[in-house]
Coordinates of N, CA and C in Angstrom, one line a residue:
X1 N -76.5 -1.5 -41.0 CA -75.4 -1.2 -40.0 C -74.0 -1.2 -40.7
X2 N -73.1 -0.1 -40.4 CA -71.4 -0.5 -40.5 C -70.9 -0.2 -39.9
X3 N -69.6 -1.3 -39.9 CA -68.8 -1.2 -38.8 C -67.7 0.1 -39.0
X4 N -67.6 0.6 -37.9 CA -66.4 1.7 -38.1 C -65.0 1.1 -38.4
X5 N -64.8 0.1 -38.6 CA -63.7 -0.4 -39.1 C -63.0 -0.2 -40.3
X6 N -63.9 0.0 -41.3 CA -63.6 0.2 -42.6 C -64.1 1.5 -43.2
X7 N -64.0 2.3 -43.7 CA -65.3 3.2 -44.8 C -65.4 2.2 -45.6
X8 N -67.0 1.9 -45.5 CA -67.6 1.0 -46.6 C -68.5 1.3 -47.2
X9 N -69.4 1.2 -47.9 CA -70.4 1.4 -48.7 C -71.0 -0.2 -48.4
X10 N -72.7 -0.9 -48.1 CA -73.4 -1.6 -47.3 C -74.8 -1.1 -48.0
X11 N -75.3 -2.3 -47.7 CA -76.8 -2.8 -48.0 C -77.1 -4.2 -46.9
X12 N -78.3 -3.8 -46.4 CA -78.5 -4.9 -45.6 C -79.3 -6.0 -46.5
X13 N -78.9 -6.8 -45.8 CA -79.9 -8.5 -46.7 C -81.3 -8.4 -46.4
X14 N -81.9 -9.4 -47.4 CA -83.5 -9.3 -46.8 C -83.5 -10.5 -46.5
X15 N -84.3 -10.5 -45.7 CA -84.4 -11.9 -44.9 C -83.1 -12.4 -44.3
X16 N -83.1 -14.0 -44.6 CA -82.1 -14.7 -44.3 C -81.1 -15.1 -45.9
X17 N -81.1 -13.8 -46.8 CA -80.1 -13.4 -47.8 C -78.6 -13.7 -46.9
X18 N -77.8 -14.1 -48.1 CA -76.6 -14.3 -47.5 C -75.9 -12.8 -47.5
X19 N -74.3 -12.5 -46.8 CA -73.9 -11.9 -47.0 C -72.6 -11.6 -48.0
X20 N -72.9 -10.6 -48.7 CA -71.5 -10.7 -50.0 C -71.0 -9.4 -49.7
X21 N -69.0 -9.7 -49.5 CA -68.4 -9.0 -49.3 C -67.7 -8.5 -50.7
X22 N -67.3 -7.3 -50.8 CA -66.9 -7.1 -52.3 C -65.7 -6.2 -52.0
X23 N -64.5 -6.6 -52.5 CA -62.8 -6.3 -52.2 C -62.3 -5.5 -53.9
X24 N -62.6 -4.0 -53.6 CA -61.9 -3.2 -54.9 C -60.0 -3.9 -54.9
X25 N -60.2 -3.5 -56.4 CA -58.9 -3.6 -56.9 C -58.1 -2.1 -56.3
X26 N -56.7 -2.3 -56.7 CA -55.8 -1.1 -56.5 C -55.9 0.0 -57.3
X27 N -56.6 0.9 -56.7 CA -56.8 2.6 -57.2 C -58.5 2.7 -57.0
X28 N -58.9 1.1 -56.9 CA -60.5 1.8 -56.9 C -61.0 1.9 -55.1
X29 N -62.6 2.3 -54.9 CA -63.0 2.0 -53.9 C -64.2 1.3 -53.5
X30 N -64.9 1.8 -52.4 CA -65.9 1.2 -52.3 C -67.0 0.7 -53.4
X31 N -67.3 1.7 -54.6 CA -67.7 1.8 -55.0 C -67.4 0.7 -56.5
X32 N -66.1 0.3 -56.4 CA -66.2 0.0 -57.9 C -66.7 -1.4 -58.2
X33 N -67.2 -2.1 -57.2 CA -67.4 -3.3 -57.1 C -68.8 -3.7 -56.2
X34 N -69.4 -2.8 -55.6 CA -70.7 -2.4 -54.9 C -72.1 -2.7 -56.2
X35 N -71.6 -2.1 -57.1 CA -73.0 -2.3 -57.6 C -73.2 -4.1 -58.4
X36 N -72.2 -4.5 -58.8 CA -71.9 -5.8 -59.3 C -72.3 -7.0 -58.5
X37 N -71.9 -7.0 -57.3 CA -72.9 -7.4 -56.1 C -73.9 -7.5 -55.9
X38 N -74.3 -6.3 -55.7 CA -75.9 -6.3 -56.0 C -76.9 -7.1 -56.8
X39 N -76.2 -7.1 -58.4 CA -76.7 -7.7 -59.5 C -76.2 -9.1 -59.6
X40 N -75.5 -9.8 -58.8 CA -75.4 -10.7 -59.0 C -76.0 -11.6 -57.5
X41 N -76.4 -10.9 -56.7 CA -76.9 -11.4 -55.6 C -78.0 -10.3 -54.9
X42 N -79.0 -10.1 -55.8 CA -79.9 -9.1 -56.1 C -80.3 -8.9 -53.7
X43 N -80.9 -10.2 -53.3 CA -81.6 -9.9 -52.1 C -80.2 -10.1 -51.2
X44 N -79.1 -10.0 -51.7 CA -78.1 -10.2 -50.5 C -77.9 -9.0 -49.6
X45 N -76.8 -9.0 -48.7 CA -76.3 -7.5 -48.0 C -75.2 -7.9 -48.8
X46 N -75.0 -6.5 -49.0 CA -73.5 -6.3 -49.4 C -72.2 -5.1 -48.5
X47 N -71.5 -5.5 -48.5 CA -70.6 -5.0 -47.8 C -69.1 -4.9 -48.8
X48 N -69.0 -3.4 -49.1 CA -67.7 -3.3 -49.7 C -66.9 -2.4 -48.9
X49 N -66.2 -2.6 -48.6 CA -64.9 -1.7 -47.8 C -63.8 -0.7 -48.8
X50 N -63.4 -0.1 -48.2 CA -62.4 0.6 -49.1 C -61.0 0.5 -48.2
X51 N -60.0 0.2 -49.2 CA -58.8 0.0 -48.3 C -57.9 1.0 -47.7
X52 N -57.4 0.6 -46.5 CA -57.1 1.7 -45.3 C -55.6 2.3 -45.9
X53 N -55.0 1.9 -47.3 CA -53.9 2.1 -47.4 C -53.5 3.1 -48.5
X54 N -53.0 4.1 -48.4 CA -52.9 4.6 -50.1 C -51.2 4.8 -50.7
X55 N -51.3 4.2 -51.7 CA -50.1 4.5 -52.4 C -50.1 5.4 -53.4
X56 N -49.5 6.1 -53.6 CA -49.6 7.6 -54.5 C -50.8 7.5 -54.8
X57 N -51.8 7.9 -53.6 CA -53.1 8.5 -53.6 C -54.1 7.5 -54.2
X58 N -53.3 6.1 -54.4 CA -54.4 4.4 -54.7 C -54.3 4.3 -53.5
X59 N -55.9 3.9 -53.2 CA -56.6 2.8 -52.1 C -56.0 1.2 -52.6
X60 N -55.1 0.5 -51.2 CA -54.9 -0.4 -51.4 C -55.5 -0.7 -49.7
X61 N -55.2 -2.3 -49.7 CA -55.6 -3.1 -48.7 C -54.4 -3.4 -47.6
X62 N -53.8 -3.1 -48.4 CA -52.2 -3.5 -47.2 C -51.3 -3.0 -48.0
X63 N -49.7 -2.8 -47.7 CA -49.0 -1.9 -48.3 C -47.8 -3.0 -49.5
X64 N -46.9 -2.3 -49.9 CA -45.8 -3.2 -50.9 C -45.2 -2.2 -50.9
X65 N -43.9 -2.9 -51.5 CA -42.4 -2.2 -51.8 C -42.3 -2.3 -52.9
X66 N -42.7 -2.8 -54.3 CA -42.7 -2.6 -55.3 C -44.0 -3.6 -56.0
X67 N -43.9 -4.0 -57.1 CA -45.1 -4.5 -58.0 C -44.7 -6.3 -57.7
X68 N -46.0 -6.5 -56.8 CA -45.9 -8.0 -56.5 C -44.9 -8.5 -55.1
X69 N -44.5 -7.4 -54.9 CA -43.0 -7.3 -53.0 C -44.0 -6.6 -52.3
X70 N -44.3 -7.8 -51.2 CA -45.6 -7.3 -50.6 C -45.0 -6.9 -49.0
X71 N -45.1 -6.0 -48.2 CA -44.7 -5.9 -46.6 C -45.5 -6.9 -46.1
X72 N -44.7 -7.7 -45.9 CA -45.8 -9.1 -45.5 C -46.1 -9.0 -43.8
X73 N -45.7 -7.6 -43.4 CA -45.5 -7.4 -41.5 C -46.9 -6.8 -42.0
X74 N -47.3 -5.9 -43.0 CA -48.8 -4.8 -43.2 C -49.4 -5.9 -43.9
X75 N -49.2 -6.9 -44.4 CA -50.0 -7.7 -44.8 C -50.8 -8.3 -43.9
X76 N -49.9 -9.0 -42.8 CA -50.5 -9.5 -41.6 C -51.5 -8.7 -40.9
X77 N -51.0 -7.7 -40.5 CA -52.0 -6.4 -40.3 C -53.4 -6.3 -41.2
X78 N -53.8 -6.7 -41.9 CA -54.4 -6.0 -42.6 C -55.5 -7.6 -42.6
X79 N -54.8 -8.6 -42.5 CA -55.5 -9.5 -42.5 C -56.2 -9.8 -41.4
X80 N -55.3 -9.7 -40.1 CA -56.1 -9.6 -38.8 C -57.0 -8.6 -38.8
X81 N -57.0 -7.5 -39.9 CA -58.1 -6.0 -39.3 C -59.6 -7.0 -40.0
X82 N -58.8 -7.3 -41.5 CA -60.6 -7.4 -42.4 C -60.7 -8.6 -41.8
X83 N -60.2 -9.9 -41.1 CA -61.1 -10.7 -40.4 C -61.8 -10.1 -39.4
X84 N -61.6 -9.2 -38.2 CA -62.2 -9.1 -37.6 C -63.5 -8.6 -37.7
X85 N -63.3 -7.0 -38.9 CA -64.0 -6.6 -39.8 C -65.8 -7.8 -40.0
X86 N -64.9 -8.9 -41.1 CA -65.9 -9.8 -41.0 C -66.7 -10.3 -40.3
X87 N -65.7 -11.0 -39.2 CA -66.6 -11.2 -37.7 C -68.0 -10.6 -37.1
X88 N -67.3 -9.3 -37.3 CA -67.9 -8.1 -36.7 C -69.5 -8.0 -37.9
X89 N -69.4 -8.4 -39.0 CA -70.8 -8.1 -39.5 C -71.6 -9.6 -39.6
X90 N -70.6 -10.9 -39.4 CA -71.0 -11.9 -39.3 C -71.7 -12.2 -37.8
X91 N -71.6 -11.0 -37.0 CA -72.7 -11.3 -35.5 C -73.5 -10.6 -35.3
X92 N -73.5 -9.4 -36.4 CA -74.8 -8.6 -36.7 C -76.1 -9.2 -37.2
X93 N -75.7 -10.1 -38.3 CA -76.7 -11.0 -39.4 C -76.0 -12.5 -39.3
X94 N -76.4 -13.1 -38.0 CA -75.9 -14.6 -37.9 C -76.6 -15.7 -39.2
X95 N -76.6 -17.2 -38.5 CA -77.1 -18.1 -39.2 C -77.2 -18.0 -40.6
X96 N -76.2 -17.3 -41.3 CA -76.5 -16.9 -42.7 C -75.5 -17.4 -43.6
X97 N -75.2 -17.7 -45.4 CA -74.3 -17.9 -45.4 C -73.4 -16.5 -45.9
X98 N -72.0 -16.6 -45.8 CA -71.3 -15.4 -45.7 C -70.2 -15.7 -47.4
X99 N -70.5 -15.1 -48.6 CA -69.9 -15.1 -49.5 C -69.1 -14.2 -49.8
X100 N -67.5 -13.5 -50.2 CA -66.8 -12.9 -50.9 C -66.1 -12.9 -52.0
X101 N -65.9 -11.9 -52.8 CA -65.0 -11.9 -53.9 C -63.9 -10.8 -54.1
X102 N -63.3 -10.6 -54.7 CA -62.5 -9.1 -55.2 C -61.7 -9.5 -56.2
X103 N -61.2 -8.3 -57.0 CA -60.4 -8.5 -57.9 C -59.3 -7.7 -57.3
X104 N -57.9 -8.4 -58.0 CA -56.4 -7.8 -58.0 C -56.0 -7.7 -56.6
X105 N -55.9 -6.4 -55.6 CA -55.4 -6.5 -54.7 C -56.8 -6.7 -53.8
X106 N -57.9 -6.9 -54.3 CA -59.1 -7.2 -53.6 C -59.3 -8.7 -53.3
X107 N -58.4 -9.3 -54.3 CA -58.6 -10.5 -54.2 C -57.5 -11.0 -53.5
X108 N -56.0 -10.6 -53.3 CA -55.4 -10.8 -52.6 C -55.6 -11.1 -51.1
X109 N -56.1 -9.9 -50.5 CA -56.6 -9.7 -49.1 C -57.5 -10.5 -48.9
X110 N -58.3 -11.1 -49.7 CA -59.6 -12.2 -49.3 C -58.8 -13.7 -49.6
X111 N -58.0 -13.6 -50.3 CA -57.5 -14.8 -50.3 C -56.4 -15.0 -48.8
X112 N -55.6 -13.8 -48.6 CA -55.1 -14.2 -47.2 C -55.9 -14.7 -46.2
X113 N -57.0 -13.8 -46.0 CA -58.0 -13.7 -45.3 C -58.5 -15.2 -45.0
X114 N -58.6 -16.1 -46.3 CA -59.4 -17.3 -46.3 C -58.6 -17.8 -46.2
X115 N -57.2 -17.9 -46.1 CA -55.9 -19.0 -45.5 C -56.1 -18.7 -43.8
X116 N -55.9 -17.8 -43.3 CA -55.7 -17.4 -41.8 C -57.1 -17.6 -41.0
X117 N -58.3 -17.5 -42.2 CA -59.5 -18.0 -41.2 C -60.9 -19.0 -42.2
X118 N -60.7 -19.4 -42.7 CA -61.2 -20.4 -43.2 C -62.2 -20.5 -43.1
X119 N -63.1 -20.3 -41.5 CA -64.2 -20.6 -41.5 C -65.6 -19.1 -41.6
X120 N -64.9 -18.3 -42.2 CA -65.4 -16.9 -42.3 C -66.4 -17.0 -43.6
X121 N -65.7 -17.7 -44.7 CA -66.4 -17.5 -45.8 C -67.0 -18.8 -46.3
X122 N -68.3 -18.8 -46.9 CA -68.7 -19.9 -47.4 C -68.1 -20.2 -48.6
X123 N -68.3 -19.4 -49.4 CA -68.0 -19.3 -50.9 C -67.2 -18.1 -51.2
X124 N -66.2 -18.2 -51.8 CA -64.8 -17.3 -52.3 C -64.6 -17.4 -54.2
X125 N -64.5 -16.0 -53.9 CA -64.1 -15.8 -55.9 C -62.8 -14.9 -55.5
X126 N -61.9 -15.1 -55.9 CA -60.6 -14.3 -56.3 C -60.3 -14.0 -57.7
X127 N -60.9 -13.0 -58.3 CA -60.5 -12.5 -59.7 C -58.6 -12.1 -59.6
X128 N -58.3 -12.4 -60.6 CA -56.8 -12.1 -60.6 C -55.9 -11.7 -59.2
X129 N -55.9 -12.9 -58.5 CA -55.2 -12.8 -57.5 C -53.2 -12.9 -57.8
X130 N -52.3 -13.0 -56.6 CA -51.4 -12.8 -56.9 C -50.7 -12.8 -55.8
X131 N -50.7 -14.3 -54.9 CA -50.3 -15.1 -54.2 C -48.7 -15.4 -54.1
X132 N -47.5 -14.0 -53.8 CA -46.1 -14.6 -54.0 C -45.3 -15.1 -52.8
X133 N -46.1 -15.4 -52.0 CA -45.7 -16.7 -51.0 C -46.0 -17.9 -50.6
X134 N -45.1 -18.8 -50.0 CA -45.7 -20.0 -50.0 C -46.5 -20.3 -48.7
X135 N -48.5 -20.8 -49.2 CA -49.0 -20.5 -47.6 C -49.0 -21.8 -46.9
X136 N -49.3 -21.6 -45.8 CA -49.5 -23.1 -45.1 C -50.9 -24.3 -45.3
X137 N -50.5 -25.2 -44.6 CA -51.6 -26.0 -45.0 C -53.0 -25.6 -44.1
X138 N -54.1 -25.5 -44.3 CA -55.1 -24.9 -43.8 C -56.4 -26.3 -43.7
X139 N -56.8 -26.9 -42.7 CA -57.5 -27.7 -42.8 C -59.0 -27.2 -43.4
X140 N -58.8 -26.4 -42.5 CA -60.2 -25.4 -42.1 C -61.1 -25.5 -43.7
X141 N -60.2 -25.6 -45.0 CA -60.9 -25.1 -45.9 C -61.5 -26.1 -46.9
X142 N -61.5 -27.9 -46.4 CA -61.9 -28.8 -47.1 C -63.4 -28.7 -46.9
X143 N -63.6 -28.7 -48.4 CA -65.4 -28.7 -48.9 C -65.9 -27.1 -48.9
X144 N -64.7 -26.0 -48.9 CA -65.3 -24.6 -49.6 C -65.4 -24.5 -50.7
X145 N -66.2 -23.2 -50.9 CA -66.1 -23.5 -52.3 C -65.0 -22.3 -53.2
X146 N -64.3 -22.6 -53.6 CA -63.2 -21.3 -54.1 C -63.5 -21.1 -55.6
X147 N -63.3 -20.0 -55.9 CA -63.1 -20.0 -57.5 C -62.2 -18.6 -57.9
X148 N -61.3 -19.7 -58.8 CA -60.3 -18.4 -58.8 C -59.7 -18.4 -60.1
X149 N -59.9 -17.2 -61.0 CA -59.8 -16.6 -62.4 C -58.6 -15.8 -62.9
X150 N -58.4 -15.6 -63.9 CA -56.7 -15.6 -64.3 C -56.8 -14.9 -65.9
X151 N -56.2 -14.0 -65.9 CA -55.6 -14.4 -67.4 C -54.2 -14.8 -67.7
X152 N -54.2 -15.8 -68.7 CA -52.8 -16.3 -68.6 C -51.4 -15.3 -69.6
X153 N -51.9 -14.5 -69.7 CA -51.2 -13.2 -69.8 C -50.7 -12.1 -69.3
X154 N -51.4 -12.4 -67.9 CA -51.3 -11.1 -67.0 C -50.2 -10.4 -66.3
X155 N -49.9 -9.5 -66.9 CA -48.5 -8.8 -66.7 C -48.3 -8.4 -65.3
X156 N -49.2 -8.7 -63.9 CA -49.3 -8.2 -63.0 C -49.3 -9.5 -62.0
X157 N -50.2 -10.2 -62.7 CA -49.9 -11.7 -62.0 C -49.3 -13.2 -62.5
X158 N -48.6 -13.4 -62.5 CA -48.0 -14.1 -63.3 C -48.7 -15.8 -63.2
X159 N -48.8 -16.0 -64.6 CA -49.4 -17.3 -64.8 C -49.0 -18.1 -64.0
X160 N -47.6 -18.6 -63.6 CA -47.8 -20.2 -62.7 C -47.7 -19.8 -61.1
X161 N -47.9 -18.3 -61.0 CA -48.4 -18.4 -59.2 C -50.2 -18.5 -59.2
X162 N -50.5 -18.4 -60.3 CA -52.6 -18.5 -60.6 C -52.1 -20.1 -60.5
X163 N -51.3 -21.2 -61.6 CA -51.5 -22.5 -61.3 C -50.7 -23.2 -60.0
X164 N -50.4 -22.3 -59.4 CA -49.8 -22.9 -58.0 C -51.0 -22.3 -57.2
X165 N -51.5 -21.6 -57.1 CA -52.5 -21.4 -56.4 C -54.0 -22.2 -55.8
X166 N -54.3 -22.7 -57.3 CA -54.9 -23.5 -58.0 C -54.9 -25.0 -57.1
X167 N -53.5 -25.3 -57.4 CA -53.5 -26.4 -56.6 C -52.7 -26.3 -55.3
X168 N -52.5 -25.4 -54.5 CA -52.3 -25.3 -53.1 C -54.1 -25.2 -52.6
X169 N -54.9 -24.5 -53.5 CA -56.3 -25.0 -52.9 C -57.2 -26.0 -53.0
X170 N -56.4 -26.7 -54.0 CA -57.3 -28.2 -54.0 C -56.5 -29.1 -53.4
X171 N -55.0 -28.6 -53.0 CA -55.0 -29.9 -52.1 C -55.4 -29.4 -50.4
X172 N -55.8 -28.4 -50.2 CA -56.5 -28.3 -48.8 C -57.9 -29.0 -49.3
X173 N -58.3 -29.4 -50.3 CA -59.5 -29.9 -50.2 C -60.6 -29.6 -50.3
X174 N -60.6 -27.6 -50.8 CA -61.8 -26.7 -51.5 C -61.8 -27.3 -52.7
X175 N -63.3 -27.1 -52.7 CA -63.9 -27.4 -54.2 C -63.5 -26.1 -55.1
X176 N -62.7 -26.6 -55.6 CA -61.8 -25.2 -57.0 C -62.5 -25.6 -57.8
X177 N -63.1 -24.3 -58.1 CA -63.2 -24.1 -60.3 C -62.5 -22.7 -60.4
X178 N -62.6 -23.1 -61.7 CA -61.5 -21.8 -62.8 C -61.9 -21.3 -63.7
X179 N -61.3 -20.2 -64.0 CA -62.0 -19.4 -65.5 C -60.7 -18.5 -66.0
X180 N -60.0 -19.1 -66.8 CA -58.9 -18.6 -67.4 C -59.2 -18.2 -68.8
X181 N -58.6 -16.9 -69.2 CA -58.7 -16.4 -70.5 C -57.6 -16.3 -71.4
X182 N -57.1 -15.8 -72.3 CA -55.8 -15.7 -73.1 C -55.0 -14.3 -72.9
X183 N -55.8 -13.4 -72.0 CA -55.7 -12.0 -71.9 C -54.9 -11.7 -70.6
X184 N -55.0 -10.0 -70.5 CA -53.8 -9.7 -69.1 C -54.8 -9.4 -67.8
X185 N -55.0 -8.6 -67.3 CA -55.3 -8.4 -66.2 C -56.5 -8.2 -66.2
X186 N -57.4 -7.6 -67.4 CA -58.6 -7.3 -67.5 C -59.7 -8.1 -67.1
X187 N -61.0 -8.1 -66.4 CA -62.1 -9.0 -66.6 C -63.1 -9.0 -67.5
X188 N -62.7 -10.6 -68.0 CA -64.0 -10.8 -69.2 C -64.8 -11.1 -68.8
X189 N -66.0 -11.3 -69.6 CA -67.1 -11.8 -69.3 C -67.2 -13.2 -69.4
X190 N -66.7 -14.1 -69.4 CA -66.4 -15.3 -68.5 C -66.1 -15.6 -67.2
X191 N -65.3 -14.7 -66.6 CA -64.7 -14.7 -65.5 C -65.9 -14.6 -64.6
X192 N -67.2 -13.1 -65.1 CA -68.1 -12.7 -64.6 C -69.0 -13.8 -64.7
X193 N -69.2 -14.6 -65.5 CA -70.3 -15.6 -65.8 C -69.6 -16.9 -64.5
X194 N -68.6 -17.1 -64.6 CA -67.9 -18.3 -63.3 C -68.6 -17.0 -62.3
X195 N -68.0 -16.4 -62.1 CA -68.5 -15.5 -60.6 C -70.0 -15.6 -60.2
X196 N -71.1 -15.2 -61.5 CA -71.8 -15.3 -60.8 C -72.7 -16.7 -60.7
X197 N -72.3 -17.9 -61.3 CA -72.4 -19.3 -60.7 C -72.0 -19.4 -59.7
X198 N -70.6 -19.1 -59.0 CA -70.3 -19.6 -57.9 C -70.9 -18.8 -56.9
X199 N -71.7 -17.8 -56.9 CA -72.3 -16.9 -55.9 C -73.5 -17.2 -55.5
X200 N -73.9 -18.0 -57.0 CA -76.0 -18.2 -56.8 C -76.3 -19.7 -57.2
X201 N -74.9 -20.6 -57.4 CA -75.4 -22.2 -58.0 C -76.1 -22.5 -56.6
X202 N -76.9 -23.3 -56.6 CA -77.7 -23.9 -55.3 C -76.4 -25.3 -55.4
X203 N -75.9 -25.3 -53.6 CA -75.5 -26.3 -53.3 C -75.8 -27.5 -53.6
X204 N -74.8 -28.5 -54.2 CA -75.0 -30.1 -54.4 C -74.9 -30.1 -55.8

């Protein structure tokens, strides 16, 4: 099933498979992050959306006024659409658990997303996210599990909003782990190796 809410690219789960949502970076689409999913959560559904936004012809998820100046009025927007979004495939395939990730501006929108609704996602990866506001305190998210990756080089996101981030989520009381590299924006294979632990470690 998809919802008309998004153009997405979807695979349904087998069985009582969880569901994994997968959030392209800025310029890609459904596609760039669909098959990764897969392989890292072989019997899951996957659900990747493409974002409703384009800036000189890049798919983004919500709009900005320059690099890291985010329209935080289309932010809001965008976070009320992909929660609902979620809702909407979370009462197609109930009782299940519900996992996301993305990178860059993929990970941005899933990270709003998991401030404003907390109880959407089981488990959260934010590949190079880039957090330049201060969020509120969120009860909803003590005992998730977040994992959120960095390079401390990254010319797009700047190193101490990854370590403020870091700990704006562990003091709501998600279980954070991290995978930081010496590098800029790229994903290593560390990052991928944290991701796909936190997608497939069995609970406890």
């Amino acid at each position: 099933m998809q919802s008309s809410t998004y153009h997405a690219l979807t695979k349904d789960p087998d069985g009582d498979a969880p569901l994994v949502f997968a959030f392209h970076g800025t310029g890609g689409d459904e596609t760039q992050l669909f098959g990764l999913a897969q392989e890292l959560v072989p019997h899951g559904g996957v659900i990747s959306p493409r974002g409703d936004v384009l800036e000189n012809g890049a798919a983004r998820f919500f709009r900005r006024t320059g690099e890291g100046v985010y329209d935080m009025e289309d932010l809001a927007r965008a976070t009320d659409k992909m929660a609902a979004f979620v809702d909407d495939w979370r009462d197609q395939f109930p009782n299940r658990e519900v996992y996301g990730f993305g990178y860059s501006n993929g990970a941005n929108i899933l990270a709003s997303v998991m401030m404003a609704r907390p109880d959407l996602f089981d488990r959260v990866g934010v590949l190079h996210p880039l957090i330049p506001w201060n969020p509120n305190e969120v009860a909803g998210l003590a005992g998730r599990s977040v994992l959120i990756t960095a390079g401390q080089h990254d010319p797009i996101c700047p190193w101490p909003m990854t370590e403020k981030l870091v700990a704006w989520a562990s003091a709501q009381g998600a279980c954070v782990s991290t995978s930081f590299h010496a590098g800029g924006h790229e994903i290593r294979r560390e990052e991928l190796a944290a991701l796909a632990a936190q997608l497939t470690t069995a609970p406890g």
